[in-house]
Short mmCIF file of C-alpha atoms and ligand atoms in Angstrom, two decimals:
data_model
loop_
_atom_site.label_atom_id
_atom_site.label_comp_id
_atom_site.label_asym_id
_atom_site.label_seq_id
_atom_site.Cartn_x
_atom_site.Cartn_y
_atom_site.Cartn_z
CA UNK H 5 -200.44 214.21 53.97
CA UNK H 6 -199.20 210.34 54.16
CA UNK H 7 -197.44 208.79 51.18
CA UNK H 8 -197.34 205.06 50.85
CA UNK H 9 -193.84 204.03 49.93
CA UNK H 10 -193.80 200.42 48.47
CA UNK H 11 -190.97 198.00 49.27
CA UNK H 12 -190.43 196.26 46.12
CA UNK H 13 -188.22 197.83 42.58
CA UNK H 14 -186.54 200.89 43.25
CA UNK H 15 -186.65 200.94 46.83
CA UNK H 16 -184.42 198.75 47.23
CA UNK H 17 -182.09 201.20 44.99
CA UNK H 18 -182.94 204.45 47.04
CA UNK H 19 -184.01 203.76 50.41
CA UNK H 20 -182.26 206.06 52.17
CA UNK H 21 -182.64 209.28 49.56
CA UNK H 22 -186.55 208.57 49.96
CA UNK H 23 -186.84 208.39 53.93
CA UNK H 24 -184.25 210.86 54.88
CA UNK H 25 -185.79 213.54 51.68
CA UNK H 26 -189.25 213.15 53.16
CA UNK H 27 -187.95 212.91 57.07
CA UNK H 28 -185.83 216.36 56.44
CA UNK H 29 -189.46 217.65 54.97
CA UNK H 30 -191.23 216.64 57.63
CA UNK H 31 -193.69 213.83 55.87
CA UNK H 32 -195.16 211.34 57.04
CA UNK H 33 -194.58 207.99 55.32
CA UNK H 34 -195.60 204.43 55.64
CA UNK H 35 -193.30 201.85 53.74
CA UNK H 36 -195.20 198.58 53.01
CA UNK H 37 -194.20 195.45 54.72
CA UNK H 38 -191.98 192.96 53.44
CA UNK H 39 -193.10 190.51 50.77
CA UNK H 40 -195.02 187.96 52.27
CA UNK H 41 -197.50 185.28 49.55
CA UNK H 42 -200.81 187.35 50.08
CA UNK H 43 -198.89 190.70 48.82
CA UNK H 44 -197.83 188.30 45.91
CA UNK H 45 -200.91 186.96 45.19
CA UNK H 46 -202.68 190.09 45.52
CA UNK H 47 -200.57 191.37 43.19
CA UNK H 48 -200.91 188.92 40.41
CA UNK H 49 -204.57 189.87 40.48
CA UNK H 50 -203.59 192.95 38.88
CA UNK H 51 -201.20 191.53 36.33
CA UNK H 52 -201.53 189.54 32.97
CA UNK H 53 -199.84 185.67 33.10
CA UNK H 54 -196.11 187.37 31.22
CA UNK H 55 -195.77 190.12 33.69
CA UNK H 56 -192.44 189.32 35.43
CA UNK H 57 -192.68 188.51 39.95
CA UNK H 58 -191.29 191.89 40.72
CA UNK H 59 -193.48 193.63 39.26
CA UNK H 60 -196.40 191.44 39.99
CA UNK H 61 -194.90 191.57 43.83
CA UNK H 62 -194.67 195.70 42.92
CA UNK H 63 -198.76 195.66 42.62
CA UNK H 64 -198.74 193.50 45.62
CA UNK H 65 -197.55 195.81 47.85
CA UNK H 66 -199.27 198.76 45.87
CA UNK H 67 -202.84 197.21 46.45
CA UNK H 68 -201.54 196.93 50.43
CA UNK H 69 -200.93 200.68 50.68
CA UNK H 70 -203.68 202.09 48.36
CA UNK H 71 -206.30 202.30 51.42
CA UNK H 72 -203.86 203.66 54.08
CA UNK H 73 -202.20 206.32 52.21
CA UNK H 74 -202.94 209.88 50.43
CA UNK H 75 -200.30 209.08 47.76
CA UNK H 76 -198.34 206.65 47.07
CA UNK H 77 -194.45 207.17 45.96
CA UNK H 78 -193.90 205.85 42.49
CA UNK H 79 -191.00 206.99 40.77
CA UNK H 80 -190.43 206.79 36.84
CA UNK H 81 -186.46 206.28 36.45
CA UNK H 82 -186.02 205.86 32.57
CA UNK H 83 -181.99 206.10 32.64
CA UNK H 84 -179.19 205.18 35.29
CA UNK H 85 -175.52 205.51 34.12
CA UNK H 86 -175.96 206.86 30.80
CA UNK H 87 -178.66 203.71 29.48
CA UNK H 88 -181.84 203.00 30.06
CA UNK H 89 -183.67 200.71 32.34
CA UNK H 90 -185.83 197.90 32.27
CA UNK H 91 -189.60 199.04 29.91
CA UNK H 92 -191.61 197.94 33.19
CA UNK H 93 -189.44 200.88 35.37
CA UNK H 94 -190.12 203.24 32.60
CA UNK H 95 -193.91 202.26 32.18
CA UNK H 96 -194.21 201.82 35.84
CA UNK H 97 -196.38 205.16 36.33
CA UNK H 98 -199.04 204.06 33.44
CA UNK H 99 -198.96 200.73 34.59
CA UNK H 100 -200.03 201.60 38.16
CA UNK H 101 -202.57 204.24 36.83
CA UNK H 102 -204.27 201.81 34.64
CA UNK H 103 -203.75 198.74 37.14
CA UNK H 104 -205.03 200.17 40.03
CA UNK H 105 -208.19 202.65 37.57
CA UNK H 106 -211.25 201.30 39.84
CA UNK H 107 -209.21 202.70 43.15
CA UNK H 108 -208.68 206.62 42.39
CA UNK H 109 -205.28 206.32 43.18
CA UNK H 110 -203.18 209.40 44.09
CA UNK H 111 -199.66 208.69 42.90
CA UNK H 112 -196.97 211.27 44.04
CA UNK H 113 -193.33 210.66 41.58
CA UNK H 114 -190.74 212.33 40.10
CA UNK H 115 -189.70 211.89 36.46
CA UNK H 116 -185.64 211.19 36.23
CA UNK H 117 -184.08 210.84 33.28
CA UNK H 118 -180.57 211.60 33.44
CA UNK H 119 -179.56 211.18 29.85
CA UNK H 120 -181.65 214.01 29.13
CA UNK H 121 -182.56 217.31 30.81
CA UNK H 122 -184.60 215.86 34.33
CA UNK H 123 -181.60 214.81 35.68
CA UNK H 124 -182.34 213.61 39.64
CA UNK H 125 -181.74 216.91 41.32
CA UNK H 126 -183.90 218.47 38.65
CA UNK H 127 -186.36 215.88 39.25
CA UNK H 128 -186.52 216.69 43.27
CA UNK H 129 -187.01 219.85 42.70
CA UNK H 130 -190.16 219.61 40.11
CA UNK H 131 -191.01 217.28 43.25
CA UNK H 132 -191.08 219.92 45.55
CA UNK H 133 -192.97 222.32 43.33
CA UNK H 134 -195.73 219.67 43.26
CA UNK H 135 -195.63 219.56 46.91
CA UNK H 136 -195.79 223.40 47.62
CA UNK H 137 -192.03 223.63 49.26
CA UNK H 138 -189.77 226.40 49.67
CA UNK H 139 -187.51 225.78 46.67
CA UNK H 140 -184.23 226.30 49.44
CA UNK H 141 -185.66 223.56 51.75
CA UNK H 142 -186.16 221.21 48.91
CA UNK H 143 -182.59 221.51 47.49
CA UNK H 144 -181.45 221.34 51.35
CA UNK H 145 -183.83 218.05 51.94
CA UNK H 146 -182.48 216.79 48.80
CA UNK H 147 -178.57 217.13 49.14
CA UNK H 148 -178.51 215.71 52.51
CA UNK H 149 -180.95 212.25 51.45
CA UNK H 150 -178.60 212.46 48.79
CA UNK H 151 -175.54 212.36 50.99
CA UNK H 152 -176.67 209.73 53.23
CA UNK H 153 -177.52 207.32 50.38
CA UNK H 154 -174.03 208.06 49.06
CA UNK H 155 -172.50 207.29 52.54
CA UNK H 156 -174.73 203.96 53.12
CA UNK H 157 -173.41 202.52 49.33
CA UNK H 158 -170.10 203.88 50.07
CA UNK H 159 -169.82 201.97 53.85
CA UNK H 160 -171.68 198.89 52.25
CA UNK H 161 -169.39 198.40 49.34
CA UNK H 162 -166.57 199.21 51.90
CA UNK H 163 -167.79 196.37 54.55
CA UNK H 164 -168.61 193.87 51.39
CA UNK H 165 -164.96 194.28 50.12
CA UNK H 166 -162.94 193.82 53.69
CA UNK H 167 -165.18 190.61 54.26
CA UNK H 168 -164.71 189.09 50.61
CA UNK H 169 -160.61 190.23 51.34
CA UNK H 170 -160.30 188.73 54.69
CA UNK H 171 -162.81 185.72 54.85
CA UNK H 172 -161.71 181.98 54.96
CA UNK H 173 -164.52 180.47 54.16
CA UNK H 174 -166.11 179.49 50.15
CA UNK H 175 -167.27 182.68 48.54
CA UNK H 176 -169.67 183.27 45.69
CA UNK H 177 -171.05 186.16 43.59
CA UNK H 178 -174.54 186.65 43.57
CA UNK H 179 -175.45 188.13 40.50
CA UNK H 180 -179.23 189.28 41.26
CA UNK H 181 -181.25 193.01 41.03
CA UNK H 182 -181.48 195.02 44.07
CA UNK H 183 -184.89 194.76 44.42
CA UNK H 184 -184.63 190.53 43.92
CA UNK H 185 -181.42 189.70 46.19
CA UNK H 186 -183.15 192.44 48.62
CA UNK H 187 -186.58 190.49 48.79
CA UNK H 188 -187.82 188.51 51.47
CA UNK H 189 -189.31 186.00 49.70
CA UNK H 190 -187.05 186.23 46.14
CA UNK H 191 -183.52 186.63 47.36
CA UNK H 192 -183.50 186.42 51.49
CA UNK H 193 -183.62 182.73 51.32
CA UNK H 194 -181.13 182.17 48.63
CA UNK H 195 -178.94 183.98 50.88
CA UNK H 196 -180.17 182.28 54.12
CA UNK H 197 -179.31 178.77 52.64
CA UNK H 198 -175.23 179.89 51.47
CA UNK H 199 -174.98 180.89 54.80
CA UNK H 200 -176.56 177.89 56.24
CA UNK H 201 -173.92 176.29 54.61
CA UNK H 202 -170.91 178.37 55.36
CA UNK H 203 -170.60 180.31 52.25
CA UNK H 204 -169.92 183.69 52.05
CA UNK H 205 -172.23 185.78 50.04
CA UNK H 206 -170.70 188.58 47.89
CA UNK H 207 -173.68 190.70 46.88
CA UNK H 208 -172.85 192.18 42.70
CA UNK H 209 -175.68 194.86 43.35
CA UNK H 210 -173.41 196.63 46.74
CA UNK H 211 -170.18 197.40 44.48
CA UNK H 212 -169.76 200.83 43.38
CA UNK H 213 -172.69 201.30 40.49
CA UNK H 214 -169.94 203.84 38.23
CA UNK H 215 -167.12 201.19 38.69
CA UNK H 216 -169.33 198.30 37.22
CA UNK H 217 -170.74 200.25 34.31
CA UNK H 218 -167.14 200.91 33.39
CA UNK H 219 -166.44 197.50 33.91
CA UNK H 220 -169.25 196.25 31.87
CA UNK H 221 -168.18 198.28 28.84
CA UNK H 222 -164.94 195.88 28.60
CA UNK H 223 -167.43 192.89 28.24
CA UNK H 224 -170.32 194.95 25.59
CA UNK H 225 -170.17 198.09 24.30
CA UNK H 226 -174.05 197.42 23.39
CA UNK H 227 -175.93 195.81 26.41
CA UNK H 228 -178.76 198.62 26.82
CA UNK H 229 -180.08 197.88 30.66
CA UNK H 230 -178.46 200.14 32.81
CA UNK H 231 -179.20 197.61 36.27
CA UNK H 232 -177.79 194.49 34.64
CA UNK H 233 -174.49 196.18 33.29
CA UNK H 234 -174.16 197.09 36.84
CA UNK H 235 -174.43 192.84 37.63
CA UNK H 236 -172.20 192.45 34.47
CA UNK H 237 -169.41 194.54 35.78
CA UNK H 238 -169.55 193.59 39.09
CA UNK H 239 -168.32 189.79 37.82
CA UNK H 240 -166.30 191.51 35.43
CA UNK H 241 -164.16 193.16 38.33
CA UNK H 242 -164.61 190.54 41.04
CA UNK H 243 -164.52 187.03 39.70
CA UNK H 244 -161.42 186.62 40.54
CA UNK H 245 -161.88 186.89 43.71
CA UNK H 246 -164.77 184.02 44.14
CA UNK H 247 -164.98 180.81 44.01
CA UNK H 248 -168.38 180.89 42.04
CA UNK H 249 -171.13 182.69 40.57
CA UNK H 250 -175.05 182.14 41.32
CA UNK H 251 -177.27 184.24 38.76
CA UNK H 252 -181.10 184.39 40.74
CA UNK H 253 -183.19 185.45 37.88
CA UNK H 254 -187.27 186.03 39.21
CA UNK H 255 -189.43 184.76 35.68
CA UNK H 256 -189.55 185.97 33.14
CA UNK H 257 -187.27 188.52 33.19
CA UNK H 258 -186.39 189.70 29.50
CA UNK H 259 -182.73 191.78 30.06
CA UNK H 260 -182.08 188.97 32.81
CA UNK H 261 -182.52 185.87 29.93
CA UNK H 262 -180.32 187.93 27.65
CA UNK H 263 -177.70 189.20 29.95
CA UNK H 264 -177.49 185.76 32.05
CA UNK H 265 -176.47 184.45 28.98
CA UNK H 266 -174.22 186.11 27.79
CA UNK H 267 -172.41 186.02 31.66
CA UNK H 268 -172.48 182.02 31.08
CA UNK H 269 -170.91 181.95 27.74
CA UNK H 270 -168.11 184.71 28.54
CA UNK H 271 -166.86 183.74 31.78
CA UNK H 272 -166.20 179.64 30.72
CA UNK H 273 -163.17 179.33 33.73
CA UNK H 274 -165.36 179.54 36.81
CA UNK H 275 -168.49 177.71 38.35
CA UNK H 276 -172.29 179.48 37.19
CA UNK H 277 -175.30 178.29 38.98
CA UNK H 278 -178.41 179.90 37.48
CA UNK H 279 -181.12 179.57 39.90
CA UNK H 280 -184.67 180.92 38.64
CA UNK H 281 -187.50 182.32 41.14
CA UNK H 282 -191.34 182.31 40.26
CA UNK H 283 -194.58 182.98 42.75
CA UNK H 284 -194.37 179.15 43.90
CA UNK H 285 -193.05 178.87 47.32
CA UNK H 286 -191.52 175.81 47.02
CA UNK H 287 -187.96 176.20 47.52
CA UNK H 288 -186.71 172.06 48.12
CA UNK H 289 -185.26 172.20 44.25
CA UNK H 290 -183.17 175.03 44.80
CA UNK H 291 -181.93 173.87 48.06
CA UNK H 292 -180.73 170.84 46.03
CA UNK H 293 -179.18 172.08 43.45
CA UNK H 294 -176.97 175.08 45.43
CA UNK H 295 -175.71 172.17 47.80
CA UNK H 296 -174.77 170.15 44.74
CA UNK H 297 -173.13 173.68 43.92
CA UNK H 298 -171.07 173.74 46.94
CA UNK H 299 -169.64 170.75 46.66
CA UNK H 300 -168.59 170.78 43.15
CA UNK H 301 -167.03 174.30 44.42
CA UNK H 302 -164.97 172.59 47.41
CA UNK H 303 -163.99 169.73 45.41
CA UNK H 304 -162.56 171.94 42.84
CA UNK H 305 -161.02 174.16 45.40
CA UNK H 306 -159.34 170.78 47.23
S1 SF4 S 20 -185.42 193.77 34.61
FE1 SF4 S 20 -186.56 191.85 34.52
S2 SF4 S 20 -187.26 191.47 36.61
FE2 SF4 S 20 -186.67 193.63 36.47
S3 SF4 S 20 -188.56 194.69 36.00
FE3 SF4 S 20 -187.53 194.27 34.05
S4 SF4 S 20 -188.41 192.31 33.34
FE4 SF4 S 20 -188.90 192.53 35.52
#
């Protein structure tokens, strides 16, 4: 058996438990390649004009792996931190089902929702029923993908912190979603130009995910999307600690509109760039306006 992993949503979120759970089994995997503008525009075939880029970049790179895999790996995670995600991670099984009808395609998930009672260990282990393995080797599979996700967030929020502690140079906090900040084509070259111009990136989405959510309740005891309370409390704890904020937003992101604003008219004292991706490639505009960014940031900090 060969399951299809696509890189776009929540693979960003769980590389390592996926890989190292299906390594320790023993199963072969392919993981599709990074975004490139044919997986995009083979994905917007599949999508209606709202549908937001990640997810239209999602059936990109879900169309690329339908033909070369038995399954492919699409997990439904309704709830993270005690609220609920995004309606497109939620939906994201029927979506895929009814997207991709004409192709018979075999989709292998598991079903997490840990405000109720398929919490994710429970979830791995339905997994493994579906998949015909020893219930012991699951659980064993399980807790050590488990561990070695822990230990990646735990040494990248540990490496983030030291450089945004001991670095000279401008910093900002990039408020963005895993799966956008962690894109080739959304996020990479945001990143790409700060550094071109000897900023230091401070990614929101590395710092500890329980942290932020506490964070985030200081700022709005009602904000319902798990992912951006983790952005929310992120600039909550660290804002200090930059010398601005850029919000990348992919369009048109509901929670992002909502909770971008909200960012912009709470935290008045420091700069805010809001920089907005769609499937153009053009990326001239946004060049201009982060430079004009950077130097309102080192005037102010002269
Ligand atoms: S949070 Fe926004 S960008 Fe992410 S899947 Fe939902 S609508 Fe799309």
């Amino acid at each position: 058996m060969k399951v299809g992993i696509p890189r776009a949503l929540l693979f960003y979120k769980n590389e390592k438990l996926w890989t190292k759970f299906f390594d320790e089994l023993g199963i072969e995997y392919i993981i599709s390649p990074e975004t490139n503008k044919e997986i995009i525009e083979n994905g917007s075939k599949y999508a209606i004009d709202e549908t937001c880029l990640p997810i239209k970049i999602f059936l990109g790179h879900v169309d690329y792996l339908k033909d070369k895999c038995d399954y492919v790996f699409i997990p439904v995670i309704k709830t993270a931190q005690n609220t609920e995600t995004c309606l497109n991670f939620r939906a994201q099984f029927d979506l895929i089902k009814n997207a991709f009808r004409k192709d018979d395609l075999k989709i292998l998930f598991y079903n997490e929702d840990s405000g109720k009672k398929y919490k994710e260990p429970k979830a791995f282990k339905k997994l493994c029923k579906y998949l015909k393995i020893k219930r012991s080797l699951g659980k064993y599979a399980y807790r050590l993908a488990k561990q070695t996700q822990l230990y990646y967030e735990f040494f990248r929020t540990e490496r983030q912190e030291d450089i945004m502690n001991t670095t000279n140079k401008l910093k900002v906090l990039v408020s963005a979603h895993a799966y956008n900040v962690g894109d080739k084509y959304v996020g990479e070259p945001i990143i790409n130009m700060l550094k071109k111009l000897n900023v230091e990136p401070i990614i929101a989405e590395y710092f500890d995910a329980k942290k932020c959510y506490n964070a985030s309740l200081q700022v709005s005891k009602t904000m319902p999307w798990s992912y951006n309370r983790h952005l929310l409390g992120a600039i909550e704890l660290y804002r200090d600690k930059v010398d601005g904020i850029v919000l990348i937003t992919t369009y048109p992101c509901g929670p992002d509109s909502m909770c971008n604003e909200m960012i912009i008219r709470t935290y008045k004292d420091i700069p805010i760039i809001t920089l907005t991706i769609d499937a153009q490639d053009a990326t001239a505009g946004i060049e201009t306006r982060l430079e004009a960014f950077y130097d309102m940031l080192n005037a102010k900090k002269e």
